[in-house]
Amino acid sequence: MGASALLLRDEHGQIVIVKPHYKAVWHLPGGLMETDESPRLAAERETFEEIGLQVRTKRLLVADYKSATEARPACMQFIFDGGVLSVEQLAGIVLQANEIEAWQAVSDDDALALVAQGGPSSRLANALAVLESGVPIYLEDGQTV
């Protein structure tokens, strides 16, 4: 079991985040991997399903092992670089009405704060650091090891 997301930015470096109907938290476009689906393809498919954009992944930023809890089994979560979206792409965003209620492009700090409302934002913080360093990172429960 696992999930994948794309880190998408606008031409000003703001991060695209989405707000699902079924959660109180904002997150990057993405979701659960399907059976026999790679993390990269899951990130692309989920992004298309959630916001209607076909975006190719650029590179892996973060792989995060999440330990099992009473609510879910252990899983891997991935963040890929989706690159910079053009003004035309942003204008072409179409939300999946039954799943996503809103999207916005926000600063790094605002994205971290909005994602943190639902729990730790360390995976996103590490993904942003990798954009600068160029070196992908492995995490366990959102923390470096």
Short mmCIF file of C-alpha atoms in Angstrom, two decimals:
data_model
loop_
_atom_site.label_atom_id
_atom_site.label_comp_id
_atom_site.label_asym_id
_atom_site.label_seq_id
_atom_site.Cartn_x
_atom_site.Cartn_y
_atom_site.Cartn_z
CA MET A 1 0.00 0.00 0.00
CA GLY A 2 1.23 3.48 -0.77
CA ALA A 3 0.46 6.96 -2.00
CA SER A 4 2.10 9.44 -4.34
CA ALA A 5 1.83 13.17 -4.93
CA LEU A 6 3.19 15.84 -7.24
CA LEU A 7 4.80 19.04 -6.02
CA LEU A 8 3.59 21.60 -8.57
CA ARG A 9 4.56 25.26 -8.60
CA ASP A 10 3.41 28.34 -10.48
CA GLU A 11 5.78 30.74 -12.25
CA HIS A 12 6.21 32.67 -8.97
CA GLY A 13 7.28 29.54 -7.07
CA GLN A 14 4.00 29.15 -5.21
CA ILE A 15 2.88 25.60 -4.42
CA VAL A 16 -0.38 24.13 -5.74
CA ILE A 17 -2.38 22.48 -2.97
CA VAL A 18 -5.86 20.95 -2.95
CA LYS A 19 -8.61 20.61 -0.33
CA PRO A 20 -10.59 17.35 -0.43
CA HIS A 21 -14.24 17.33 0.66
CA TYR A 22 -13.62 14.43 3.02
CA LYS A 23 -10.65 15.90 4.97
CA ALA A 24 -10.06 19.00 7.03
CA VAL A 25 -6.52 19.26 5.65
CA TRP A 26 -4.99 20.59 2.42
CA HIS A 27 -2.43 18.47 0.56
CA LEU A 28 -0.48 18.14 -2.66
CA PRO A 29 -2.37 16.68 -5.64
CA GLY A 30 -2.06 12.90 -5.43
CA GLY A 31 -3.45 9.83 -3.74
CA LEU A 32 -3.36 6.09 -3.29
CA MET A 33 -1.55 3.79 -5.69
CA GLU A 34 -3.67 1.19 -7.43
CA THR A 35 -2.72 -2.49 -7.62
CA ASP A 36 0.40 -2.98 -9.78
CA GLU A 37 0.75 0.78 -10.33
CA SER A 38 4.12 2.48 -9.88
CA PRO A 39 4.42 5.45 -7.52
CA ARG A 40 5.31 7.71 -10.48
CA LEU A 41 2.27 6.69 -12.52
CA ALA A 42 0.01 6.98 -9.47
CA ALA A 43 1.14 10.58 -8.90
CA GLU A 44 0.41 11.46 -12.54
CA ARG A 45 -2.97 9.65 -12.59
CA GLU A 46 -4.15 11.09 -9.27
CA THR A 47 -3.14 14.60 -10.31
CA PHE A 48 -5.13 14.23 -13.52
CA GLU A 49 -8.13 12.85 -11.61
CA GLU A 50 -8.05 15.58 -8.94
CA ILE A 51 -7.26 18.71 -10.97
CA GLY A 52 -7.60 17.66 -14.61
CA LEU A 53 -3.99 18.29 -15.62
CA GLN A 54 -1.74 15.77 -17.33
CA VAL A 55 1.66 16.45 -15.80
CA ARG A 56 4.75 14.27 -16.20
CA THR A 57 6.90 13.71 -13.14
CA LYS A 58 10.35 15.25 -13.27
CA ARG A 59 12.16 13.41 -10.46
CA LEU A 60 11.66 11.78 -7.07
CA LEU A 61 11.95 14.20 -4.15
CA VAL A 62 10.90 12.17 -1.09
CA ALA A 63 10.21 8.54 -0.17
CA ASP A 64 8.63 8.25 3.29
CA TYR A 65 7.96 4.99 5.12
CA LYS A 66 4.94 5.40 7.40
CA SER A 67 4.68 2.94 10.26
CA ALA A 68 1.46 1.03 10.81
CA THR A 69 -1.20 2.48 13.09
CA GLU A 70 -4.49 1.09 14.35
CA ALA A 71 -6.20 2.93 11.47
CA ARG A 72 -3.96 1.72 8.61
CA PRO A 73 -1.14 -0.65 7.69
CA ALA A 74 2.42 0.50 7.07
CA CYS A 75 2.87 2.20 3.72
CA MET A 76 5.22 4.16 1.51
CA GLN A 77 4.45 7.73 0.50
CA PHE A 78 6.24 9.49 -2.35
CA ILE A 79 6.50 13.08 -3.52
CA PHE A 80 7.67 13.76 -7.07
CA ASP A 81 8.62 17.06 -8.65
CA GLY A 82 5.90 18.03 -11.11
CA GLY A 83 7.68 21.18 -12.23
CA VAL A 84 6.36 24.65 -12.95
CA LEU A 85 2.87 25.07 -14.40
CA SER A 86 2.19 27.73 -17.01
CA VAL A 87 -0.51 30.36 -16.61
CA GLU A 88 -2.52 28.41 -19.21
CA GLN A 89 -2.21 25.17 -17.26
CA LEU A 90 -3.31 26.86 -14.04
CA ALA A 91 -6.29 28.39 -15.84
CA GLY A 92 -7.16 24.90 -17.13
CA ILE A 93 -7.47 23.30 -13.69
CA VAL A 94 -10.76 21.43 -13.38
CA LEU A 95 -11.52 20.00 -9.96
CA GLN A 96 -12.96 16.52 -9.53
CA ALA A 97 -16.25 17.72 -8.02
CA ASN A 98 -16.95 14.63 -5.92
CA GLU A 99 -13.52 14.68 -4.26
CA ILE A 100 -11.83 18.12 -4.36
CA GLU A 101 -13.59 21.29 -3.16
CA ALA A 102 -10.83 23.84 -3.77
CA TRP A 103 -7.28 24.48 -4.91
CA GLN A 104 -4.88 27.34 -4.44
CA ALA A 105 -1.29 28.32 -5.14
CA VAL A 106 0.40 29.51 -1.96
CA SER A 107 3.85 30.38 -0.62
CA ASP A 108 6.06 27.69 0.90
CA ASP A 109 5.27 28.95 4.42
CA ASP A 110 1.51 29.00 3.79
CA ALA A 111 1.61 25.53 2.23
CA LEU A 112 3.50 24.17 5.23
CA ALA A 113 1.01 25.78 7.63
CA LEU A 114 -2.07 24.51 5.75
CA VAL A 115 -0.68 20.97 5.41
CA ALA A 116 0.35 20.97 9.09
CA GLN A 117 -3.25 21.58 10.18
CA GLY A 118 -3.88 17.89 9.53
CA GLY A 119 -0.62 16.62 10.97
CA PRO A 120 3.12 17.00 10.44
CA SER A 121 4.29 18.90 7.38
CA SER A 122 7.83 17.47 7.51
CA ARG A 123 7.43 15.44 4.29
CA LEU A 124 6.57 18.63 2.39
CA ALA A 125 9.33 20.59 4.14
CA ASN A 126 11.83 17.93 3.10
CA ALA A 127 10.51 17.95 -0.48
CA LEU A 128 11.04 21.71 -0.63
CA ALA A 129 14.61 21.27 0.65
CA VAL A 130 15.27 18.67 -2.05
CA LEU A 131 14.18 21.16 -4.71
CA GLU A 132 17.17 23.24 -3.59
CA SER A 133 19.69 20.46 -2.93
CA GLY A 134 18.78 18.22 -5.86
CA VAL A 135 19.32 15.13 -3.68
CA PRO A 136 16.26 12.91 -3.02
CA ILE A 137 15.66 11.96 0.59
CA TYR A 138 14.37 8.89 2.42
CA LEU A 139 12.24 9.45 5.53
CA GLU A 140 10.60 7.27 8.16
CA ASP A 141 7.40 8.71 9.61
CA GLY A 142 8.33 12.08 8.12
CA GLN A 143 11.74 12.22 9.76
CA THR A 144 15.26 11.77 8.35
CA VAL A 145 17.09 8.64 9.45
#
